[in-house]
Amino acid sequence: MAPIKRPYTATSSRASETPFSEDSEAYSDDASNSRKRQKQSNGLPESPEAPNNRFEDDVSEEDEDDAYEEEATQALNKKLARRTIENTPAENGILESVQVINFMCHENFEYTLGPLINFICGKNGSGKSAILTALTLCLGGKASSTNRGQSLKNFIKQGKDQATIIVKIKNHGDTAYMQEEYGSTIIVERSFNRSGASSFKIKSERGRIVSTKKAELEEICEFFTLQMDNPMNVLSQDLARQFISGSSPSEKYKFFVKGVHLEQLDQDYRVLEETIELVEDKLGAKQDDLRVLDDFKRKARVKLELSNKYETFHERIRNFSRQAAWAQVEEQERKLDTFLQELEKIAEKITDAEGELQELDAAFQSAHEDYEQTVQQHRQKEEDAQRIRAEKDEAKAEHDNVKTELSRDMAEQRNIRELVKEADARITKTREAIEAEMQHLEDVNGGSHTRLRAELEQRQQEAAEAKTQYNHHNEEENQLRQDIASKQETLVAKQGPIQRQKEQIERRQSTLTSLSADQGQQDTAFHDRLHLLLKAIQNERSFSEDPVGPIGKYVRLLKPEWSSQLEKSFGATLSSFIVTSKRDMNILSGLMKKTKCESPIMIGNRRRLDTRPQEPDSRFDTVLRALEIDDELVRNTLVIQHGIEQTILIADMDEASRVMYSDARPRNVRRCFCINKHNKRQGHHLSFMRNGEPTQDPIHEWTSRPRMKTDIEVQIRLQQEAIQSSRQELRGLEDERRTVQNDHERAKQAHVRWRRTEKELRITFEKLDDAVDAAREAVENDSVEAGKLEALKDALAKAQEEKSVHDGSMVDSVVALDAKKRVMKDHRDRLIEFDKQIQSLESTARKSNDDVQRQSRTRQTALGDKNAAVARIEDAKRDQGTLQRRREQQTTTVEDFTAKASTISPRVNIDAGETPHSLDAKLAKIQEDIRKFNAQIGGSREEIAAEAQRTMAAFTQAREQLKALELVAQNLKEALVERKGKWLKFRGNISARAKIQFEHLLHERNFRGRVVTDHRRRLLNVQVEPDITHRSIGGTGRETRTLSGGEKSFSQICLLLAIWEAMGSPIRCLDEFDVFMDSVNRKASIDLLMEAARQSVGRQFILITPGSKTDIKKCTDVVVRELQPPERGQQTLNGFGGRNGA
């Protein structure tokens, strides 16, 4: 238990500053005589002996008491000699006020305390004791220490949920507590509620919260020695009643030792004694253990001495161990020599192969030159044949032109011949008509001709109108047929997109079902036998480097909205495998054929391609930036095959066109992908041709499962959106088809109506045409033409003239036709010549082509031989590299073996014929012999030496621990003896001061008495004689039980004041000290308390009495407040009386 900082200062400073009475000499003599009588009889009742302490001093307790009482008497005489010192308030450590809110019977009550003597008067139930209870609780005391309740919630006013106590502590002067932080007043506020929660707030003078920790409050109370939980410092109503009126000697002794903190120190020393006893018990056990360890140490030393006699075994073991270690080194060196010999052979093999390669390369170059020459000759012959074919085509064109002209001239000749014939026929016919007309003119008459002519014209007009109407109607048929055909074509055209859209929806629905059912199973997007291929690749051990594939399994798409466009753009690449050599490619191709899982194979390189200088600006998303690629081979392949680092992604077509074509061409951009705004799974590909012209191509939808890894939930959502979009498009297409189908039906119905009308118009026209024929026949039969004969003669002359012209044309045509036939023959002969030349050149070209094929095979064979030589060199170099690595590993192994062997010994010669195996056998035999020997002595020499060392260390450590423990026990004993001696001196000193002070206080009222203490039996009793002139039997005074109530209370107050003076606390509280006193003793007690308080300079007294304030003398250093009694049914107390004498 840590000592209190300022617990007992009053015994040496403040408590001895003011005198008590005027008759100090008389008191000194009486005290001396009283002590002599105490030696004769102490007057204490019998009590069981208190437990003896083996460290107590052997000096007689009575001798000690005499010495201490003599010192206390001298100190009291000195204090009485300084009687004139004024009682002034302390600068700090006293209470200024207390305020309670909803506490016990108070609702909101504040009490201001005087700095020196405070009397609180009032009837029962007025709340006097609540003030002391509040002070105890607020300054850290427990609820149980107040004897008013076991829990804080018992102190909350009825009907309220929370209570608050506020106490102000004076903090002036140089010895103030952290004055720069708190100021001149420290405010302590404690709040608690009915749920049991409690909190502290420690504030400065201005109300600023400095701390909320109880530890800070304990530090403040310790600094000012505010012992609010000390039952002798704050005597509650019950404790005051018990101490003053009903306590036994043992209870008084308990009050005394607890009040002056002797009890706590005594308990601490008893704990220390128990600790010393435990240490001594451990010392005994440690000594037994030390003897056992000493015996183990002795036996281990004996075994070690015996083992040393057989050191020759160990020398042989060391010799064989050294030879075995260096034999292993020689064995590894021989392996290293083998690798060196193999490397020399491979180097020779590579040199030979490189010489062969030079020869094969020369053969290939020769074959290549022959091939190029043959190709050149073949190409020249092809060009000659092509030139002749071109000339033939030109000649053929001229021949065809001549042939066409000849055909045209022959047709013209035939036409002229027909014209001549027609002219002859017209001449003959005209001559016959002239003869007939002349005959007719003789017979004709003109009576009915006019009427028949008019009727004919009317019938012709009606027929013409009917024919016009019929013709107009027939013209509509073509339009109707075209309309029907157009609608039919449109209807058929609409059916195709509808069917394709339905198929697309089914494919997308199937893909969605597959995605939902196979979440996380990426392999379903590839070949259905892929698992067999992957297993075969895993089991194959001949690959120089394992193939990587399918590529899609190593690519994660970070932007799932581009899935369809990128899958379509990558095509079969995502299903491909990548190898690093032609050899691995052939092995993988064989595995694919074996597992029937054919996929493209590419050859790549793992050296990372640095694409950063070739990438576009960071503001663009590229395909490379949209992908997370797990393998460097895959990344390099996609960069080389598809230029993913220079392909940007812009969803909006207009924005992409502006970036690619409107502005300056963006740096390092080869192409751009866009998303079709009508179908999110289709897109556009914007790029440039070689001449810099922009191009645009569509990107069709990817209809299969996605092969790149991506968020499956996003893929499902995108697929659902695509299905919804396709269904909307399907509904639109079906609406368009229904519209076209309705138009087609209306067109067919219009054609049916047309046919019905056509039939009616045709019948009408035919009837009118028959009427015209009948009218014309009548007119002809009765016609008279006046100028017909002259016309016929003119026609005859014209026909004769035409015949003459046609005869001349016929002659010219025959001449021209003969000339054209001669030209035609020349062209035909020329074409025949061209055919002969072409046939000859084609035969020569076929032969040269055979030469080209032969030279190509020769070149291919030479190239194959060269590549095989290169492959052999590469294989040899690869074997050389493998052997080099193995040689390096073997070198490392030799170095490692050498280093390990060197740790055993320097290099030694190996006996002839010895090998690591034979040396190990010899070493095993010797070790077996040593094992048998060790079995006889209980272990190997190393084990025995280790055991000896271990037992020696254990013994040394135990001995040191024993010494340290003995030192601790000795230090504890010496410290306990020293502290116990000081404790005994302190007990004797403070007991003597209390005794002398008690006798002095009794003497002030002409009482005589003494305090009798028996520390061994823990008893304290008071003997008092009210009449100083009366001597009781034996001269020791009367027991307190024989005194009257007032005399008993007065004597107990004197004892309390004496103990207070010994304690030295700055605040002293007493509740209802005069409850059993009559008015005379009450007044004497009050006067005694006031006088004692004034002599305790700077101490603050809080005294509660049920009497009236009129019993208390008015003085400037006394503050008297009387609390008003509560009215009947009153829940809140009224105010209190003012300061007495104010």
Coordinates of C-alpha atoms in Angstrom, one line a residue, residues 138-494:
C138 CA -18.8 13.9 -3.7
L139 CA -15.1 13.6 -2.6
G140 CA -14.9 9.9 -3.5
G141 CA -16.4 8.1 -0.5
K142 CA -18.4 4.9 -0.9
A143 CA -22.1 4.8 -0.3
S144 CA -21.7 2.1 2.4
S145 CA -19.2 4.2 4.4
T146 CA -22.0 6.8 5.1
N147 CA -24.2 4.2 7.0
R148 CA -27.1 5.8 5.1
G149 CA -27.5 3.5 2.1
Q150 CA -25.7 0.7 0.3
S151 CA -26.1 2.1 -3.2
L152 CA -26.0 5.6 -4.8
K153 CA -29.5 5.3 -6.1
N154 CA -30.8 5.2 -2.5
F155 CA -29.7 8.9 -2.2
I156 CA -31.8 10.1 -5.1
K157 CA -34.8 12.2 -4.1
Q158 CA -38.1 10.3 -4.4
G159 CA -39.7 10.9 -7.8
K160 CA -36.4 12.0 -9.4
D161 CA -34.1 10.0 -11.8
Q162 CA -30.8 11.7 -11.2
A163 CA -29.0 13.5 -8.4
T164 CA -26.0 15.9 -8.5
I165 CA -23.6 17.0 -5.8
I166 CA -21.2 20.0 -6.2
V167 CA -18.4 20.8 -3.7
K168 CA -16.0 23.7 -4.0
I169 CA -12.5 23.4 -2.5
K170 CA -10.3 26.4 -1.6
N171 CA -7.1 26.5 -3.6
H172 CA -5.1 29.6 -2.6
G173 CA -1.5 30.2 -1.6
D174 CA 1.9 28.9 -2.7
T175 CA 1.0 25.3 -1.8
A176 CA -2.1 25.3 -3.9
Y177 CA -2.8 22.3 -6.2
M178 CA -2.1 23.1 -9.9
Q179 CA -3.3 26.7 -9.4
E180 CA -2.5 27.6 -13.0
E181 CA -4.9 24.9 -14.2
Y182 CA -7.7 25.2 -11.6
G183 CA -7.4 28.7 -10.3
S184 CA -8.3 29.7 -6.7
T185 CA -11.2 27.2 -6.4
I186 CA -11.5 23.5 -7.4
I187 CA -15.1 22.5 -8.2
V188 CA -15.9 18.8 -7.9
E189 CA -19.3 17.6 -9.4
R190 CA -20.6 14.1 -9.0
S191 CA -23.8 12.9 -10.8
F192 CA -25.5 9.5 -10.6
N193 CA -28.9 8.1 -11.7
R194 CA -31.1 5.2 -10.7
S195 CA -29.6 2.9 -13.3
G196 CA -26.4 2.9 -11.2
A197 CA -24.3 5.1 -13.6
S198 CA -22.0 7.6 -11.9
S199 CA -19.7 10.2 -13.2
F200 CA -17.2 12.9 -11.9
K201 CA -16.5 16.3 -13.4
I202 CA -13.5 18.2 -11.9
K203 CA -13.7 21.8 -13.0
S204 CA -11.7 25.0 -12.7
E205 CA -12.7 28.2 -11.0
R206 CA -14.4 29.3 -14.2
G207 CA -16.3 26.1 -14.7
R208 CA -14.1 24.6 -17.4
I209 CA -13.9 20.8 -17.1
V210 CA -10.3 19.8 -16.4
S211 CA -10.8 16.0 -15.9
T212 CA -13.6 13.4 -15.6
K213 CA -11.5 10.7 -14.0
K214 CA -11.8 9.6 -10.4
A215 CA -8.1 9.2 -10.2
E216 CA -7.7 13.0 -10.5
L217 CA -10.1 13.5 -7.6
E218 CA -8.1 10.9 -5.5
E219 CA -4.9 12.8 -6.4
I220 CA -6.5 16.1 -5.1
C221 CA -7.8 14.5 -1.9
E222 CA -4.4 12.9 -1.3
F223 CA -2.7 16.2 -1.8
F224 CA -4.9 18.0 0.7
T225 CA -5.2 14.9 3.0
L226 CA -9.0 15.0 2.8
Q227 CA -9.7 11.7 4.5
M228 CA -13.5 11.7 3.8
D229 CA -13.7 7.9 4.1
N230 CA -11.9 7.8 7.4
P231 CA -14.6 7.0 10.0
M232 CA -12.8 9.1 12.7
N233 CA -12.5 12.1 10.4
V234 CA -16.1 12.2 9.3
L235 CA -18.3 10.8 12.1
S236 CA -21.7 10.2 10.9
Q237 CA -24.7 10.2 13.2
D238 CA -24.5 6.5 13.8
L239 CA -20.8 6.4 14.3
A240 CA -20.8 9.4 16.6
R241 CA -23.5 7.8 18.7
Q242 CA -21.6 4.5 18.7
F243 CA -18.3 6.1 19.6
I244 CA -19.6 8.5 22.2
S245 CA -22.1 6.5 24.0
G246 CA -21.8 2.8 23.3
S247 CA -18.3 1.7 22.3
S248 CA -16.3 -0.9 24.2
P249 CA -12.5 -0.7 24.8
S250 CA -11.8 -3.0 21.8
E251 CA -14.1 -0.9 19.6
K252 CA -12.4 2.3 20.8
Y253 CA -9.1 0.8 19.9
K254 CA -10.3 -0.1 16.4
F255 CA -11.6 3.5 16.0
F256 CA -8.2 4.8 17.1
V257 CA -6.0 2.6 14.9
K258 CA -8.2 3.1 11.9
G259 CA -8.4 6.9 12.3
V260 CA -4.6 7.3 12.5
H261 CA -4.0 4.7 9.7
L262 CA -2.1 2.3 12.0
E263 CA -4.4 -0.5 11.1
Q264 CA -3.6 -0.4 7.3
L265 CA 0.2 -0.3 8.0
D266 CA -0.2 -3.3 10.4
Q267 CA -2.0 -5.3 7.8
D268 CA 0.7 -4.5 5.2
Y269 CA 3.4 -5.7 7.6
R270 CA 1.5 -8.9 8.3
V271 CA 1.3 -9.6 4.5
L272 CA 5.1 -9.0 4.3
E273 CA 5.6 -11.5 7.1
E274 CA 3.6 -14.1 5.2
T275 CA 5.7 -13.4 2.1
I276 CA 8.9 -13.9 4.1
E277 CA 7.5 -17.3 5.4
L278 CA 6.8 -18.4 1.8
V279 CA 10.3 -17.4 0.7
E280 CA 11.8 -19.4 3.6
D281 CA 9.7 -22.4 2.6
K282 CA 11.0 -22.1 -1.0
L283 CA 14.5 -21.8 0.3
G284 CA 14.2 -25.2 2.0
A285 CA 12.9 -26.8 -1.2
K286 CA 15.6 -25.1 -3.3
Q287 CA 18.3 -26.5 -0.9
D288 CA 17.0 -30.0 -1.4
D289 CA 16.9 -29.5 -5.2
L290 CA 20.5 -28.2 -5.0
R291 CA 21.7 -31.4 -3.3
V292 CA 20.0 -33.6 -6.0
L293 CA 21.6 -31.5 -8.8
D294 CA 25.0 -31.8 -7.1
D295 CA 24.6 -35.6 -7.1
F296 CA 23.7 -35.6 -10.8
K297 CA 26.7 -33.4 -11.6
R298 CA 29.1 -35.8 -9.7
K299 CA 27.8 -38.9 -11.5
A300 CA 28.0 -37.2 -15.0
R301 CA 31.6 -36.2 -14.3
V302 CA 32.5 -39.8 -13.4
K303 CA 30.9 -41.0 -16.7
L304 CA 32.8 -38.4 -18.7
E305 CA 36.2 -39.5 -17.1
L306 CA 35.4 -43.1 -18.1
S307 CA 34.5 -42.1 -21.6
N308 CA 37.7 -40.2 -22.1
K309 CA 39.7 -43.5 -21.8
Y310 CA 38.2 -44.7 -25.1
E311 CA 39.3 -41.6 -27.2
T312 CA 41.2 -43.9 -29.8
F313 CA 37.8 -44.9 -31.1
H314 CA 36.9 -41.3 -31.8
E315 CA 40.2 -40.6 -33.4
R316 CA 39.6 -43.5 -35.9
I317 CA 36.1 -42.1 -36.5
R318 CA 37.5 -38.7 -37.2
N319 CA 40.1 -40.1 -39.6
F320 CA 37.5 -42.2 -41.5
S321 CA 35.0 -39.2 -41.4
R322 CA 37.7 -37.0 -43.0
Q323 CA 38.4 -39.6 -45.7
A324 CA 34.7 -40.2 -46.3
A325 CA 34.0 -36.5 -46.7
W326 CA 36.9 -35.9 -49.2
A327 CA 36.0 -39.2 -51.0
Q328 CA 32.6 -37.7 -51.7
V329 CA 34.3 -34.6 -53.0
E330 CA 36.5 -36.7 -55.3
E331 CA 33.4 -38.5 -56.5
Q332 CA 31.6 -35.3 -57.3
E333 CA 34.8 -34.0 -59.1
R334 CA 34.8 -37.1 -61.3
K335 CA 31.2 -36.3 -62.2
L336 CA 32.2 -32.8 -63.0
D337 CA 35.0 -34.1 -65.3
T338 CA 32.4 -36.2 -67.1
F339 CA 30.3 -33.1 -67.8
L340 CA 33.4 -31.3 -69.1
Q341 CA 34.1 -34.2 -71.5
E342 CA 30.5 -34.3 -72.7
L343 CA 30.6 -30.5 -73.3
E344 CA 33.7 -30.9 -75.4
K345 CA 32.0 -33.5 -77.5
I346 CA 28.9 -31.3 -77.9
A347 CA 31.2 -28.4 -78.9
E348 CA 32.8 -30.5 -81.6
K349 CA 29.4 -31.7 -82.7
I350 CA 28.2 -28.1 -83.0
T351 CA 31.4 -27.1 -84.9
D352 CA 30.8 -30.0 -87.4
A353 CA 27.1 -29.1 -87.7
E354 CA 27.9 -25.5 -88.3
G355 CA 30.4 -26.5 -91.1
E356 CA 27.7 -28.7 -92.6
L357 CA 25.2 -25.9 -92.2
Q358 CA 27.5 -23.6 -94.3
E359 CA 27.6 -26.3 -97.0
L360 CA 23.9 -26.8 -96.9
D361 CA 23.4 -23.0 -96.9
A362 CA 25.6 -22.8 -100.1
A363 CA 23.5 -25.6 -101.7
F364 CA 20.3 -23.8 -100.7
Q365 CA 21.5 -20.5 -102.1
S366 CA 22.5 -22.2 -105.4
A367 CA 19.1 -23.9 -105.6
H368 CA 17.4 -20.7 -104.7
E369 CA 19.3 -18.9 -107.5
D370 CA 18.4 -21.6 -110.0
Y371 CA 14.8 -21.5 -108.8
E372 CA 14.7 -17.7 -109.2
Q373 CA 16.2 -18.0 -112.7
T374 CA 13.8 -20.6 -113.7
V375 CA 10.9 -18.6 -112.3
Q376 CA 12.2 -15.6 -114.3
Q377 CA 12.4 -17.6 -117.5
H378 CA 8.9 -19.1 -116.9
R379 CA 7.6 -15.6 -116.1
Q380 CA 9.1 -14.3 -119.4
K381 CA 7.5 -17.1 -121.4
E382 CA 4.2 -16.4 -119.7
E383 CA 4.6 -12.8 -120.6
D384 CA 5.3 -13.7 -124.3
A385 CA 2.3 -15.9 -124.4
Q386 CA 0.2 -13.2 -122.8
R387 CA 1.5 -10.7 -125.3
I388 CA 0.6 -13.0 -128.2
R389 CA -2.9 -13.6 -126.7
A390 CA -3.3 -9.8 -126.5
E391 CA -2.4 -9.5 -130.2
K392 CA -4.7 -12.3 -131.0
D393 CA -7.5 -10.6 -129.1
E394 CA -6.9 -7.5 -131.0
A395 CA -6.9 -9.4 -134.3
K396 CA -10.0 -11.3 -133.2
A397 CA -11.6 -8.0 -132.5
E398 CA -10.8 -6.7 -135.9
H399 CA -12.0 -10.0 -137.4
D400 CA -15.2 -9.7 -135.5
N401 CA -15.7 -6.2 -136.7
V402 CA -15.1 -7.2 -140.3
K403 CA -17.4 -10.2 -139.8
T404 CA -20.0 -7.9 -138.4
E405 CA -19.7 -5.5 -141.3
L406 CA -19.9 -8.4 -143.7
S407 CA -23.0 -9.7 -142.0
R408 CA -24.5 -6.3 -142.1
D409 CA -23.6 -5.9 -145.9
M410 CA -25.1 -9.3 -146.7
A411 CA -28.2 -8.4 -144.8
E412 CA -28.4 -5.1 -146.6
Q413 CA -27.9 -7.0 -150.0
R414 CA -30.8 -9.3 -149.0
N415 CA -32.9 -6.2 -148.1
I416 CA -32.1 -4.6 -151.5
R417 CA -33.0 -7.9 -153.3
E418 CA -36.3 -8.0 -151.4
L419 CA -37.0 -4.3 -152.3
V420 CA -36.4 -5.1 -155.9
K421 CA -38.9 -8.0 -155.7
E422 CA -41.4 -5.8 -153.8
A423 CA -41.0 -3.1 -156.5
D424 CA -41.7 -5.6 -159.2
A425 CA -44.7 -6.8 -157.4
R426 CA -46.0 -3.3 -156.8
I427 CA -45.6 -2.5 -160.5
T428 CA -47.5 -5.6 -161.5
K429 CA -50.2 -4.9 -158.9
T430 CA -50.5 -1.3 -159.9
R431 CA -50.9 -2.2 -163.5
E432 CA -53.7 -4.6 -162.6
A433 CA -55.4 -2.0 -160.4
I434 CA -55.3 0.6 -163.2
E435 CA -57.0 -1.9 -165.4
A436 CA -59.6 -2.7 -162.8
E437 CA -60.2 1.0 -162.0
M438 CA -60.8 1.8 -165.6
Q439 CA -63.4 -1.0 -165.7
H440 CA -65.0 0.2 -162.5
L441 CA -65.3 3.7 -163.6
E442 CA -67.5 2.6 -166.3
D443 CA -69.9 0.8 -164.0
V444 CA -70.1 3.1 -160.9
N445 CA -73.0 5.4 -159.9
G446 CA -73.0 8.0 -157.0
G447 CA -76.7 7.6 -155.3
S448 CA -76.1 5.9 -151.9
H449 CA -72.3 6.6 -151.5
T450 CA -72.6 9.6 -149.2
R451 CA -75.0 7.9 -146.7
L452 CA -72.8 4.8 -146.5
R453 CA -69.8 6.9 -146.0
A454 CA -71.3 8.9 -143.0
E455 CA -72.4 5.7 -141.4
L456 CA -68.9 4.2 -141.8
E457 CA -67.3 7.3 -140.1
Q458 CA -69.7 7.1 -137.2
R459 CA -69.0 3.4 -136.6
Q460 CA -65.2 4.0 -136.9
Q461 CA -65.5 6.8 -134.3
E462 CA -67.4 4.6 -131.9
A463 CA -64.9 1.8 -132.4
A464 CA -61.9 4.1 -132.0
E465 CA -63.3 5.4 -128.7
A466 CA -64.0 1.8 -127.5
K467 CA -60.5 0.8 -128.6
T468 CA -58.9 3.8 -126.8
Q469 CA -60.8 2.9 -123.6
Y470 CA -59.8 -0.8 -124.0
N471 CA -56.1 0.2 -124.6
H472 CA -56.1 2.5 -121.6
H473 CA -57.5 -0.3 -119.5
N474 CA -54.9 -2.7 -120.8
E475 CA -52.1 -0.3 -119.9
E476 CA -53.3 -0.4 -116.3
E477 CA -52.7 -4.2 -116.2
N478 CA -49.0 -3.8 -116.4
Q479 CA -49.0 -1.4 -113.5
L480 CA -51.3 -3.8 -111.5
R481 CA -49.1 -6.8 -112.3
Q482 CA -46.0 -4.8 -111.4
D483 CA -47.7 -3.7 -108.2
I484 CA -48.6 -7.3 -107.3
A485 CA -45.1 -8.6 -108.1
S486 CA -43.6 -5.7 -106.1
K487 CA -45.7 -6.5 -103.1
Q488 CA -45.0 -10.2 -103.5
E489 CA -41.2 -9.5 -103.6
T490 CA -41.5 -7.2 -100.6
L491 CA -43.5 -9.8 -98.7
V492 CA -41.0 -12.5 -99.5
A493 CA -38.2 -10.1 -98.6
K494 CA -39.9 -9.4 -95.2

